[in-house]
């Protein structure tokens, strides 16, 4: 088995574990129907408050109509709101509601716990190198 085959197998296994774990978290949050675009939109706004639909759509690589559908859906769920007082040109800024902030904080805490569990599989001395390597891979894949 090649290194690429081994990596593919390990990533597939890790993704399955994390997807099942994420479904459990959504169930705990009382929201079993979040799709990846919803989660990524909320996460982006958590990190970049006041962003516009266009900015989020460009970052996530989705069409404007798809982005508007996600924003409408999240606004109906009272997780984000349009801030008409914070215009960016003719675009309306988006911000998380208190419920959206809580959702993102719980997701972040949950993700950090998963990262701690992953790192615990390695010797303490190997962890910084692993984190550097994963960051380098992520940066390369993002280009």
mmCIF file of N, CA and C in Angstrom:
data_model
loop_
_atom_site.group_PDB
_atom_site.id
_atom_site.type_symbol
_atom_site.label_atom_id
_atom_site.label_comp_id
_atom_site.label_asym_id
_atom_site.label_seq_id
_atom_site.Cartn_x
_atom_site.Cartn_y
_atom_site.Cartn_z
ATOM 1 N N UNK A 1 0.852 -1.168 0.000
ATOM 2 C CA UNK A 1 0.000 0.000 0.000
ATOM 3 C C UNK A 1 0.906 1.242 0.000
ATOM 4 N N UNK A 2 0.615 2.179 -0.889
ATOM 5 C CA UNK A 2 1.430 3.390 -0.982
ATOM 6 C C UNK A 2 1.129 4.333 0.190
ATOM 7 N N UNK A 3 2.006 5.311 0.373
ATOM 8 C CA UNK A 3 1.750 6.308 1.413
ATOM 9 C C UNK A 3 0.457 7.065 1.137
ATOM 10 N N UNK A 4 0.194 7.345 -0.139
ATOM 11 C CA UNK A 4 -1.045 8.041 -0.496
ATOM 12 C C UNK A 4 -2.256 7.184 -0.147
ATOM 13 N N UNK A 5 -2.184 5.871 -0.388
ATOM 14 C CA UNK A 5 -3.274 4.964 -0.021
ATOM 15 C C UNK A 5 -3.489 4.959 1.491
ATOM 16 N N UNK A 6 -2.382 4.896 2.234
ATOM 17 C CA UNK A 6 -2.475 4.899 3.697
ATOM 18 C C UNK A 6 -3.085 6.205 4.200
ATOM 19 N N UNK A 7 -2.674 7.317 3.606
ATOM 20 C CA UNK A 7 -3.218 8.614 3.995
ATOM 21 C C UNK A 7 -4.702 8.704 3.667
ATOM 22 N N UNK A 8 -5.077 8.231 2.493
ATOM 23 C CA UNK A 8 -6.485 8.238 2.093
ATOM 24 C C UNK A 8 -7.326 7.432 3.077
ATOM 25 N N UNK A 9 -6.853 6.284 3.464
ATOM 26 C CA UNK A 9 -7.572 5.437 4.409
ATOM 27 C C UNK A 9 -7.703 6.127 5.773
ATOM 28 N N UNK A 10 -6.631 6.711 6.251
ATOM 29 C CA UNK A 10 -6.655 7.387 7.556
ATOM 30 C C UNK A 10 -7.572 8.605 7.531
ATOM 31 N N UNK A 11 -7.499 9.397 6.468
ATOM 32 C CA UNK A 11 -8.371 10.578 6.367
ATOM 33 C C UNK A 11 -9.825 10.159 6.265
ATOM 34 N N UNK A 12 -10.116 9.140 5.496
ATOM 35 C CA UNK A 12 -11.502 8.653 5.378
ATOM 36 C C UNK A 12 -12.047 8.207 6.732
ATOM 37 N N UNK A 13 -11.237 7.471 7.478
ATOM 38 C CA UNK A 13 -11.660 7.014 8.801
ATOM 39 C C UNK A 13 -11.880 8.193 9.740
ATOM 40 N N UNK A 14 -10.966 9.139 9.736
ATOM 41 C CA UNK A 14 -11.090 10.316 10.587
ATOM 42 C C UNK A 14 -12.324 11.142 10.209
ATOM 43 N N UNK A 15 -12.577 11.311 8.927
ATOM 44 C CA UNK A 15 -13.758 12.072 8.486
ATOM 45 C C UNK A 15 -15.046 11.394 8.934
ATOM 46 N N UNK A 16 -15.129 10.079 8.811
ATOM 47 C CA UNK A 16 -16.330 9.358 9.280
ATOM 48 C C UNK A 16 -16.553 9.586 10.765
ATOM 49 N N UNK A 17 -15.490 9.480 11.550
ATOM 50 C CA UNK A 17 -15.589 9.673 13.001
ATOM 51 C C UNK A 17 -16.065 11.089 13.311
ATOM 52 N N UNK A 18 -15.488 12.077 12.654
ATOM 53 C CA UNK A 18 -15.842 13.464 12.928
ATOM 54 C C UNK A 18 -17.254 13.801 12.454
ATOM 55 N N UNK A 19 -17.693 13.226 11.355
ATOM 56 C CA UNK A 19 -19.057 13.477 10.871
ATOM 57 C C UNK A 19 -20.077 12.913 11.848
ATOM 58 N N UNK A 20 -19.857 11.700 12.321
ATOM 59 C CA UNK A 20 -20.767 11.106 13.307
ATOM 60 C C UNK A 20 -20.757 11.935 14.581
ATOM 61 N N UNK A 21 -19.575 12.365 15.004
ATOM 62 C CA UNK A 21 -19.449 13.176 16.208
ATOM 63 C C UNK A 21 -20.173 14.511 16.041
ATOM 64 N N UNK A 22 -20.060 15.124 14.867
ATOM 65 C CA UNK A 22 -20.735 16.399 14.606
ATOM 66 C C UNK A 22 -22.252 16.224 14.645
ATOM 67 N N UNK A 23 -22.746 15.122 14.115
ATOM 68 C CA UNK A 23 -24.194 14.860 14.161
ATOM 69 C C UNK A 23 -24.677 14.760 15.608
ATOM 70 N N UNK A 24 -23.866 14.134 16.458
ATOM 71 C CA UNK A 24 -24.218 14.067 17.881
ATOM 72 C C UNK A 24 -24.275 15.453 18.496
ATOM 73 N N UNK A 25 -23.317 16.289 18.163
ATOM 74 C CA UNK A 25 -23.307 17.651 18.681
ATOM 75 C C UNK A 25 -24.548 18.408 18.228
ATOM 76 N N UNK A 26 -24.889 18.320 16.958
ATOM 77 C CA UNK A 26 -26.081 19.010 16.451
ATOM 78 C C UNK A 26 -27.329 18.524 17.163
ATOM 79 N N UNK A 27 -27.393 17.228 17.418
ATOM 80 C CA UNK A 27 -28.529 16.682 18.150
ATOM 81 C C UNK A 27 -28.585 17.265 19.558
ATOM 82 N N UNK A 28 -27.424 17.363 20.211
ATOM 83 C CA UNK A 28 -27.356 17.967 21.546
ATOM 84 C C UNK A 28 -27.791 19.424 21.516
ATOM 85 N N UNK A 29 -27.496 20.106 20.404
ATOM 86 C CA UNK A 29 -27.877 21.505 20.250
ATOM 87 C C UNK A 29 -29.336 21.651 19.814
ATOM 88 N N UNK A 30 -30.002 20.507 19.589
ATOM 89 C CA UNK A 30 -31.387 20.544 19.143
ATOM 90 C C UNK A 30 -31.517 20.952 17.693
ATOM 91 N N UNK A 31 -30.506 20.657 16.902
ATOM 92 C CA UNK A 31 -30.490 21.096 15.508
ATOM 93 C C UNK A 31 -29.880 20.032 14.619
ATOM 94 N N UNK A 32 -30.599 18.998 14.367
ATOM 95 C CA UNK A 32 -30.058 17.880 13.593
ATOM 96 C C UNK A 32 -29.994 18.162 12.093
ATOM 97 N N UNK A 33 -30.487 19.316 11.646
ATOM 98 C CA UNK A 33 -30.589 19.546 10.212
ATOM 99 C C UNK A 33 -29.610 20.581 9.656
ATOM 100 N N UNK A 34 -28.558 20.915 10.373
ATOM 101 C CA UNK A 34 -27.585 21.857 9.828
ATOM 102 C C UNK A 34 -26.776 21.201 8.737
ATOM 103 N N UNK A 35 -26.618 21.898 7.644
ATOM 104 C CA UNK A 35 -25.777 21.375 6.575
ATOM 105 C C UNK A 35 -24.421 22.076 6.637
ATOM 106 N N UNK A 36 -23.439 21.559 5.921
ATOM 107 C CA UNK A 36 -22.096 22.146 6.002
ATOM 108 C C UNK A 36 -22.054 23.633 5.646
ATOM 109 N N UNK A 37 -22.857 24.075 4.676
ATOM 110 C CA UNK A 37 -22.857 25.484 4.311
ATOM 111 C C UNK A 37 -23.348 26.352 5.471
ATOM 112 N N UNK A 38 -24.370 25.884 6.194
ATOM 113 C CA UNK A 38 -24.855 26.629 7.362
ATOM 114 C C UNK A 38 -23.751 26.784 8.393
ATOM 115 N N UNK A 39 -23.085 25.694 8.698
ATOM 116 C CA UNK A 39 -22.030 25.704 9.719
ATOM 117 C C UNK A 39 -20.876 26.597 9.280
ATOM 118 N N UNK A 40 -20.459 26.480 8.026
ATOM 119 C CA UNK A 40 -19.346 27.296 7.536
ATOM 120 C C UNK A 40 -19.712 28.778 7.499
ATOM 121 N N UNK A 41 -20.958 29.088 7.182
ATOM 122 C CA UNK A 41 -21.412 30.481 7.172
ATOM 123 C C UNK A 41 -21.366 31.060 8.577
ATOM 124 N N UNK A 42 -21.897 30.314 9.538
ATOM 125 C CA UNK A 42 -21.879 30.777 10.924
ATOM 126 C C UNK A 42 -20.446 30.930 11.428
ATOM 127 N N UNK A 43 -19.607 29.980 11.121
ATOM 128 C CA UNK A 43 -18.213 30.022 11.567
ATOM 129 C C UNK A 43 -17.493 31.225 10.966
ATOM 130 N N UNK A 44 -17.733 31.479 9.691
ATOM 131 C CA UNK A 44 -17.101 32.628 9.049
ATOM 132 C C UNK A 44 -17.532 33.924 9.737
ATOM 133 N N UNK A 45 -18.828 34.044 10.002
ATOM 134 C CA UNK A 45 -19.325 35.259 10.668
ATOM 135 C C UNK A 45 -18.805 35.376 12.093
ATOM 136 N N UNK A 46 -18.590 34.257 12.743
ATOM 137 C CA UNK A 46 -18.049 34.280 14.101
ATOM 138 C C UNK A 46 -16.636 34.857 14.088
ATOM 139 N N UNK A 47 -15.891 34.484 13.041
ATOM 140 C CA UNK A 47 -14.505 34.951 12.929
ATOM 141 C C UNK A 47 -14.394 36.314 12.247
ATOM 142 N N UNK A 48 -15.376 36.640 11.403
ATOM 143 C CA UNK A 48 -15.361 37.894 10.632
ATOM 144 C C UNK A 48 -16.710 38.600 10.766
ATOM 145 N N UNK A 49 -17.054 39.086 11.959
ATOM 146 C CA UNK A 49 -18.357 39.733 12.139
ATOM 147 C C UNK A 49 -18.512 40.937 11.212
ATOM 148 N N UNK A 50 -19.732 41.132 10.740
ATOM 149 C CA UNK A 50 -20.003 42.265 9.867
ATOM 150 C C UNK A 50 -19.709 42.004 8.403
ATOM 151 N N UNK A 51 -19.399 40.763 8.049
ATOM 152 C CA UNK A 51 -19.142 40.417 6.655
ATOM 153 C C UNK A 51 -20.437 40.482 5.852
ATOM 154 N N UNK A 52 -20.287 40.576 4.559
ATOM 155 C CA UNK A 52 -21.446 40.583 3.670
ATOM 156 C C UNK A 52 -21.656 39.190 3.080
ATOM 157 N N UNK A 53 -22.822 38.991 2.506
ATOM 158 C CA UNK A 53 -23.121 37.716 1.838
ATOM 159 C C UNK A 53 -22.109 37.460 0.720
ATOM 160 N N UNK A 54 -21.756 38.509 -0.006
ATOM 161 C CA UNK A 54 -20.796 38.358 -1.102
ATOM 162 C C UNK A 54 -19.439 37.902 -0.585
ATOM 163 N N UNK A 55 -18.973 38.507 0.498
ATOM 164 C CA UNK A 55 -17.674 38.129 1.069
ATOM 165 C C UNK A 55 -17.678 36.670 1.518
ATOM 166 N N UNK A 56 -18.745 36.261 2.175
ATOM 167 C CA UNK A 56 -18.825 34.876 2.652
ATOM 168 C C UNK A 56 -18.894 33.923 1.463
ATOM 169 N N UNK A 57 -19.727 34.255 0.489
ATOM 170 C CA UNK A 57 -19.870 33.411 -0.700
ATOM 171 C C UNK A 57 -18.566 33.242 -1.453
ATOM 172 N N UNK A 58 -17.807 34.332 -1.591
ATOM 173 C CA UNK A 58 -16.508 34.238 -2.267
ATOM 174 C C UNK A 58 -15.557 33.331 -1.494
ATOM 175 N N UNK A 59 -15.515 33.480 -0.178
ATOM 176 C CA UNK A 59 -14.639 32.659 0.650
ATOM 177 C C UNK A 59 -15.019 31.178 0.560
ATOM 178 N N UNK A 60 -16.329 30.904 0.600
ATOM 179 C CA UNK A 60 -16.796 29.511 0.588
ATOM 180 C C UNK A 60 -16.937 28.941 -0.822
ATOM 181 N N UNK A 61 -16.830 29.789 -1.831
ATOM 182 C CA UNK A 61 -16.911 29.317 -3.213
ATOM 183 C C UNK A 61 -18.304 28.895 -3.625
ATOM 184 N N UNK A 62 -19.314 29.639 -3.172
ATOM 185 C CA UNK A 62 -20.688 29.315 -3.547
ATOM 186 C C UNK A 62 -21.316 30.482 -4.300
ATOM 187 N N UNK A 63 -22.297 30.177 -5.120
ATOM 188 C CA UNK A 63 -23.005 31.186 -5.891
ATOM 189 C C UNK A 63 -23.807 32.105 -4.979
ATOM 190 N N UNK A 64 -24.057 33.305 -5.452
ATOM 191 C CA UNK A 64 -24.784 34.310 -4.662
ATOM 192 C C UNK A 64 -26.162 33.815 -4.243
ATOM 193 N N UNK A 65 -26.872 33.132 -5.143
ATOM 194 C CA UNK A 65 -28.219 32.657 -4.798
ATOM 195 C C UNK A 65 -28.168 31.583 -3.716
ATOM 196 N N UNK A 66 -27.172 30.731 -3.763
ATOM 197 C CA UNK A 66 -26.997 29.694 -2.738
ATOM 198 C C UNK A 66 -26.682 30.342 -1.400
ATOM 199 N N UNK A 67 -25.833 31.364 -1.434
ATOM 200 C CA UNK A 67 -25.460 32.055 -0.205
ATOM 201 C C UNK A 67 -26.669 32.757 0.400
ATOM 202 N N UNK A 68 -27.467 33.402 -0.431
ATOM 203 C CA UNK A 68 -28.664 34.086 0.066
ATOM 204 C C UNK A 68 -29.641 33.097 0.688
ATOM 205 N N UNK A 69 -29.772 31.924 0.100
ATOM 206 C CA UNK A 69 -30.653 30.893 0.674
ATOM 207 C C UNK A 69 -30.173 30.476 2.057
ATOM 208 N N UNK A 70 -28.860 30.298 2.188
ATOM 209 C CA UNK A 70 -28.302 29.911 3.494
ATOM 210 C C UNK A 70 -28.531 31.022 4.513
ATOM 211 N N UNK A 71 -28.296 32.247 4.121
ATOM 212 C CA UNK A 71 -28.483 33.378 5.041
ATOM 213 C C UNK A 71 -29.947 33.491 5.451
ATOM 214 N N UNK A 72 -30.845 33.363 4.493
ATOM 215 C CA UNK A 72 -32.281 33.413 4.827
ATOM 216 C C UNK A 72 -32.646 32.307 5.813
ATOM 217 N N UNK A 73 -32.131 31.112 5.563
ATOM 218 C CA UNK A 73 -32.417 29.963 6.435
ATOM 219 C C UNK A 73 -31.886 30.211 7.852
ATOM 220 N N UNK A 74 -30.668 30.722 7.949
ATOM 221 C CA UNK A 74 -30.073 30.982 9.256
ATOM 222 C C UNK A 74 -30.755 32.155 9.963
ATOM 223 N N UNK A 75 -31.243 33.106 9.204
ATOM 224 C CA UNK A 75 -31.980 34.210 9.818
ATOM 225 C C UNK A 75 -33.323 33.702 10.356
ATOM 226 N N UNK A 76 -33.992 32.835 9.610
ATOM 227 C CA UNK A 76 -35.250 32.247 10.106
ATOM 228 C C UNK A 76 -35.025 31.465 11.392
ATOM 229 N N UNK A 77 -33.866 30.853 11.514
ATOM 230 C CA UNK A 77 -33.529 30.107 12.733
ATOM 231 C C UNK A 77 -33.010 31.022 13.846
ATOM 232 N N UNK A 78 -32.978 32.306 13.548
ATOM 233 C CA UNK A 78 -32.554 33.331 14.497
ATOM 234 C C UNK A 78 -31.106 33.147 14.968
ATOM 235 N N UNK A 79 -30.240 32.741 14.022
ATOM 236 C CA UNK A 79 -28.826 32.569 14.320
ATOM 237 C C UNK A 79 -27.981 33.717 13.781
ATOM 238 N N UNK A 80 -28.514 34.435 12.802
ATOM 239 C CA UNK A 80 -27.842 35.627 12.303
ATOM 240 C C UNK A 80 -28.892 36.654 11.941
ATOM 241 N N UNK A 81 -28.411 37.884 11.782
ATOM 242 C CA UNK A 81 -29.321 38.950 11.367
ATOM 243 C C UNK A 81 -28.595 39.901 10.437
ATOM 244 N N UNK A 82 -29.372 40.583 9.634
ATOM 245 C CA UNK A 82 -28.835 41.607 8.749
ATOM 246 C C UNK A 82 -28.749 42.905 9.541
ATOM 247 N N UNK A 83 -27.592 43.542 9.489
ATOM 248 C CA UNK A 83 -27.389 44.793 10.210
ATOM 249 C C UNK A 83 -27.442 45.936 9.205
ATOM 250 N N UNK A 84 -28.610 46.534 9.053
ATOM 251 C CA UNK A 84 -28.806 47.598 8.068
ATOM 252 C C UNK A 84 -28.112 48.899 8.472
ATOM 253 N N UNK A 85 -27.641 48.971 9.693
ATOM 254 C CA UNK A 85 -26.925 50.175 10.127
ATOM 255 C C UNK A 85 -25.451 50.109 9.742
ATOM 256 N N UNK A 86 -24.983 48.932 9.404
ATOM 257 C CA UNK A 86 -23.569 48.753 9.050
ATOM 258 C C UNK A 86 -23.459 48.367 7.579
ATOM 259 N N UNK A 87 -23.722 49.322 6.716
ATOM 260 C CA UNK A 87 -23.664 49.063 5.282
ATOM 261 C C UNK A 87 -22.218 49.077 4.798
ATOM 262 N N UNK A 88 -21.948 48.206 3.833
ATOM 263 C CA UNK A 88 -20.654 48.196 3.150
ATOM 264 C C UNK A 88 -20.977 48.493 1.692
ATOM 265 N N UNK A 89 -20.886 49.748 1.332
ATOM 266 C CA UNK A 89 -21.371 50.147 0.016
ATOM 267 C C UNK A 89 -22.877 49.990 0.021
ATOM 268 N N UNK A 90 -23.390 49.204 -0.886
ATOM 269 C CA UNK A 90 -24.837 48.934 -0.900
ATOM 270 C C UNK A 90 -25.161 47.609 -0.229
ATOM 271 N N UNK A 91 -24.141 46.894 0.236
ATOM 272 C CA UNK A 91 -24.351 45.590 0.864
ATOM 273 C C UNK A 91 -24.610 45.739 2.355
ATOM 274 N N UNK A 92 -25.427 44.848 2.865
ATOM 275 C CA UNK A 92 -25.779 44.844 4.279
ATOM 276 C C UNK A 92 -24.836 43.904 5.017
ATOM 277 N N UNK A 93 -24.322 44.365 6.135
ATOM 278 C CA UNK A 93 -23.447 43.535 6.965
ATOM 279 C C UNK A 93 -24.286 42.493 7.702
ATOM 280 N N UNK A 94 -23.668 41.369 7.994
ATOM 281 C CA UNK A 94 -24.327 40.285 8.710
ATOM 282 C C UNK A 94 -23.647 40.087 10.054
ATOM 283 N N UNK A 95 -24.436 39.803 11.065
ATOM 284 C CA UNK A 95 -23.885 39.535 12.393
ATOM 285 C C UNK A 95 -24.626 38.365 13.016
ATOM 286 N N UNK A 96 -23.965 37.703 13.915
ATOM 287 C CA UNK A 96 -24.587 36.601 14.636
ATOM 288 C C UNK A 96 -25.496 37.143 15.727
ATOM 289 N N UNK A 97 -26.572 36.447 15.968
ATOM 290 C CA UNK A 97 -27.411 36.749 17.116
ATOM 291 C C UNK A 97 -26.777 36.101 18.345
ATOM 292 N N UNK A 98 -27.365 36.314 19.494
ATOM 293 C CA UNK A 98 -26.865 35.661 20.709
ATOM 294 C C UNK A 98 -26.897 34.144 20.547
ATOM 295 N N UNK A 99 -27.978 33.644 19.943
ATOM 296 C CA UNK A 99 -28.088 32.193 19.710
ATOM 297 C C UNK A 99 -27.001 31.721 18.740
ATOM 298 N N UNK A 100 -26.698 32.528 17.730
ATOM 299 C CA UNK A 100 -25.642 32.186 16.784
ATOM 300 C C UNK A 100 -24.274 32.179 17.443
ATOM 301 N N UNK A 101 -24.038 33.164 18.318
ATOM 302 C CA UNK A 101 -22.778 33.209 19.073
ATOM 303 C C UNK A 101 -22.640 31.971 19.954
ATOM 304 N N UNK A 102 -23.720 31.602 20.619
ATOM 305 C CA UNK A 102 -23.706 30.420 21.488
ATOM 306 C C UNK A 102 -23.425 29.170 20.678
ATOM 307 N N UNK A 103 -24.090 29.044 19.535
ATOM 308 C CA UNK A 103 -23.876 27.887 18.655
ATOM 309 C C UNK A 103 -22.404 27.793 18.258
ATOM 310 N N UNK A 104 -21.831 28.907 17.802
ATOM 311 C CA UNK A 104 -20.434 28.900 17.353
ATOM 312 C C UNK A 104 -19.473 28.608 18.497
ATOM 313 N N UNK A 105 -19.755 29.170 19.647
ATOM 314 C CA UNK A 105 -18.892 28.906 20.805
ATOM 315 C C UNK A 105 -18.917 27.421 21.162
ATOM 316 N N UNK A 106 -20.092 26.815 21.160
ATOM 317 C CA UNK A 106 -20.189 25.378 21.480
ATOM 318 C C UNK A 106 -19.507 24.537 20.415
ATOM 319 N N UNK A 107 -19.653 24.916 19.139
ATOM 320 C CA UNK A 107 -18.956 24.198 18.061
ATOM 321 C C UNK A 107 -17.446 24.306 18.254
ATOM 322 N N UNK A 108 -16.965 25.504 18.550
ATOM 323 C CA UNK A 108 -15.532 25.718 18.719
ATOM 324 C C UNK A 108 -14.990 24.898 19.895
ATOM 325 N N UNK A 109 -15.688 24.935 21.002
ATOM 326 C CA UNK A 109 -15.286 24.159 22.175
ATOM 327 C C UNK A 109 -15.246 22.675 21.836
ATOM 328 N N UNK A 110 -16.257 22.216 21.143
ATOM 329 C CA UNK A 110 -16.339 20.816 20.733
ATOM 330 C C UNK A 110 -15.169 20.461 19.803
ATOM 331 N N UNK A 111 -14.880 21.337 18.843
ATOM 332 C CA UNK A 111 -13.781 21.084 17.914
ATOM 333 C C UNK A 111 -12.439 21.046 18.639
ATOM 334 N N UNK A 112 -12.260 21.940 19.613
ATOM 335 C CA UNK A 112 -11.013 21.927 20.385
ATOM 336 C C UNK A 112 -10.861 20.630 21.166
ATOM 337 N N UNK A 113 -11.959 20.116 21.703
ATOM 338 C CA UNK A 113 -11.900 18.835 22.415
ATOM 339 C C UNK A 113 -11.489 17.718 21.459
ATOM 340 N N UNK A 114 -12.015 17.739 20.234
ATOM 341 C CA UNK A 114 -11.612 16.736 19.244
ATOM 342 C C UNK A 114 -10.131 16.868 18.903
ATOM 343 N N UNK A 115 -9.651 18.096 18.778
ATOM 344 C CA UNK A 115 -8.230 18.312 18.471
ATOM 345 C C UNK A 115 -7.345 17.814 19.607
ATOM 346 N N UNK A 116 -7.754 18.088 20.831
ATOM 347 C CA UNK A 116 -6.995 17.592 21.987
ATOM 348 C C UNK A 116 -6.950 16.064 21.982
ATOM 349 N N UNK A 117 -8.066 15.443 21.640
ATOM 350 C CA UNK A 117 -8.098 13.982 21.590
ATOM 351 C C UNK A 117 -7.175 13.463 20.494
ATOM 352 N N UNK A 118 -7.173 14.118 19.331
ATOM 353 C CA UNK A 118 -6.284 13.694 18.246
ATOM 354 C C UNK A 118 -4.826 13.844 18.668
ATOM 355 N N UNK A 119 -4.495 14.983 19.269
ATOM 356 C CA UNK A 119 -3.109 15.216 19.689
ATOM 357 C C UNK A 119 -2.673 14.238 20.768
ATOM 358 N N UNK A 120 -3.612 13.766 21.569
ATOM 359 C CA UNK A 120 -3.257 12.834 22.639
ATOM 360 C C UNK A 120 -2.759 11.493 22.104
ATOM 361 N N UNK A 121 -3.007 11.230 20.826
ATOM 362 C CA UNK A 121 -2.501 9.989 20.222
ATOM 363 C C UNK A 121 -0.999 10.069 19.940
ATOM 364 N N UNK A 122 -0.438 11.256 20.050
ATOM 365 C CA UNK A 122 0.981 11.465 19.755
ATOM 366 C C UNK A 122 1.753 11.768 21.029
ATOM 367 N N UNK A 123 3.031 11.459 21.001
ATOM 368 C CA UNK A 123 3.908 11.866 22.098
ATOM 369 C C UNK A 123 3.964 13.389 22.122
ATOM 370 N N UNK A 124 4.093 13.967 23.318
ATOM 371 C CA UNK A 124 4.109 15.434 23.443
ATOM 372 C C UNK A 124 5.168 16.070 22.548
ATOM 373 N N UNK A 125 6.301 15.430 22.413
ATOM 374 C CA UNK A 125 7.383 15.984 21.598
ATOM 375 C C UNK A 125 7.029 16.008 20.110
ATOM 376 N N UNK A 126 6.120 15.129 19.673
ATOM 377 C CA UNK A 126 5.746 15.049 18.257
ATOM 378 C C UNK A 126 4.613 16.006 17.880
ATOM 379 N N UNK A 127 3.918 16.540 18.862
ATOM 380 C CA UNK A 127 2.729 17.351 18.593
ATOM 381 C C UNK A 127 3.030 18.651 17.836
ATOM 382 N N UNK A 128 4.042 19.438 18.247
ATOM 383 C CA UNK A 128 4.291 20.687 17.503
ATOM 384 C C UNK A 128 4.602 20.442 16.017
ATOM 385 N N UNK A 129 5.372 19.425 15.722
ATOM 386 C CA UNK A 129 5.688 19.100 14.327
ATOM 387 C C UNK A 129 4.454 18.675 13.559
ATOM 388 N N UNK A 130 3.600 17.903 14.208
ATOM 389 C CA UNK A 130 2.360 17.475 13.553
ATOM 390 C C UNK A 130 1.490 18.690 13.221
ATOM 391 N N UNK A 131 1.344 19.596 14.186
ATOM 392 C CA UNK A 131 0.522 20.792 13.965
ATOM 393 C C UNK A 131 1.115 21.628 12.834
ATOM 394 N N UNK A 132 2.433 21.808 12.812
ATOM 395 C CA UNK A 132 3.082 22.552 11.724
ATOM 396 C C UNK A 132 2.821 21.892 10.379
ATOM 397 N N UNK A 133 2.932 20.554 10.334
ATOM 398 C CA UNK A 133 2.726 19.832 9.080
ATOM 399 C C UNK A 133 1.279 19.938 8.601
ATOM 400 N N UNK A 134 0.322 19.804 9.514
ATOM 401 C CA UNK A 134 -1.090 19.927 9.133
ATOM 402 C C UNK A 134 -1.366 21.340 8.628
ATOM 403 N N UNK A 135 -0.810 22.340 9.308
ATOM 404 C CA UNK A 135 -0.991 23.739 8.871
ATOM 405 C C UNK A 135 -0.391 23.942 7.481
ATOM 406 N N UNK A 136 0.765 23.350 7.225
ATOM 407 C CA UNK A 136 1.398 23.486 5.905
ATOM 408 C C UNK A 136 0.551 22.804 4.830
ATOM 409 N N UNK A 137 0.014 21.653 5.142
ATOM 410 C CA UNK A 137 -0.852 20.949 4.189
ATOM 411 C C UNK A 137 -2.100 21.774 3.905
ATOM 412 N N UNK A 138 -2.718 22.308 4.962
ATOM 413 C CA UNK A 138 -3.920 23.119 4.784
ATOM 414 C C UNK A 138 -3.625 24.341 3.922
ATOM 415 N N UNK A 139 -2.495 24.998 4.185
ATOM 416 C CA UNK A 139 -2.130 26.179 3.407
ATOM 417 C C UNK A 139 -1.910 25.832 1.931
ATOM 418 N N UNK A 140 -1.245 24.714 1.692
ATOM 419 C CA UNK A 140 -0.983 24.273 0.307
ATOM 420 C C UNK A 140 -2.286 23.920 -0.400
ATOM 421 N N UNK A 141 -3.177 23.228 0.283
ATOM 422 C CA UNK A 141 -4.442 22.812 -0.318
ATOM 423 C C UNK A 141 -5.363 24.008 -0.578
ATOM 424 N N UNK A 142 -5.191 25.092 0.192
ATOM 425 C CA UNK A 142 -6.046 26.276 0.053
ATOM 426 C C UNK A 142 -5.683 27.114 -1.173
ATOM 427 N N UNK A 143 -4.503 26.870 -1.730
ATOM 428 C CA UNK A 143 -4.086 27.691 -2.884
ATOM 429 C C UNK A 143 -4.552 27.110 -4.188
#
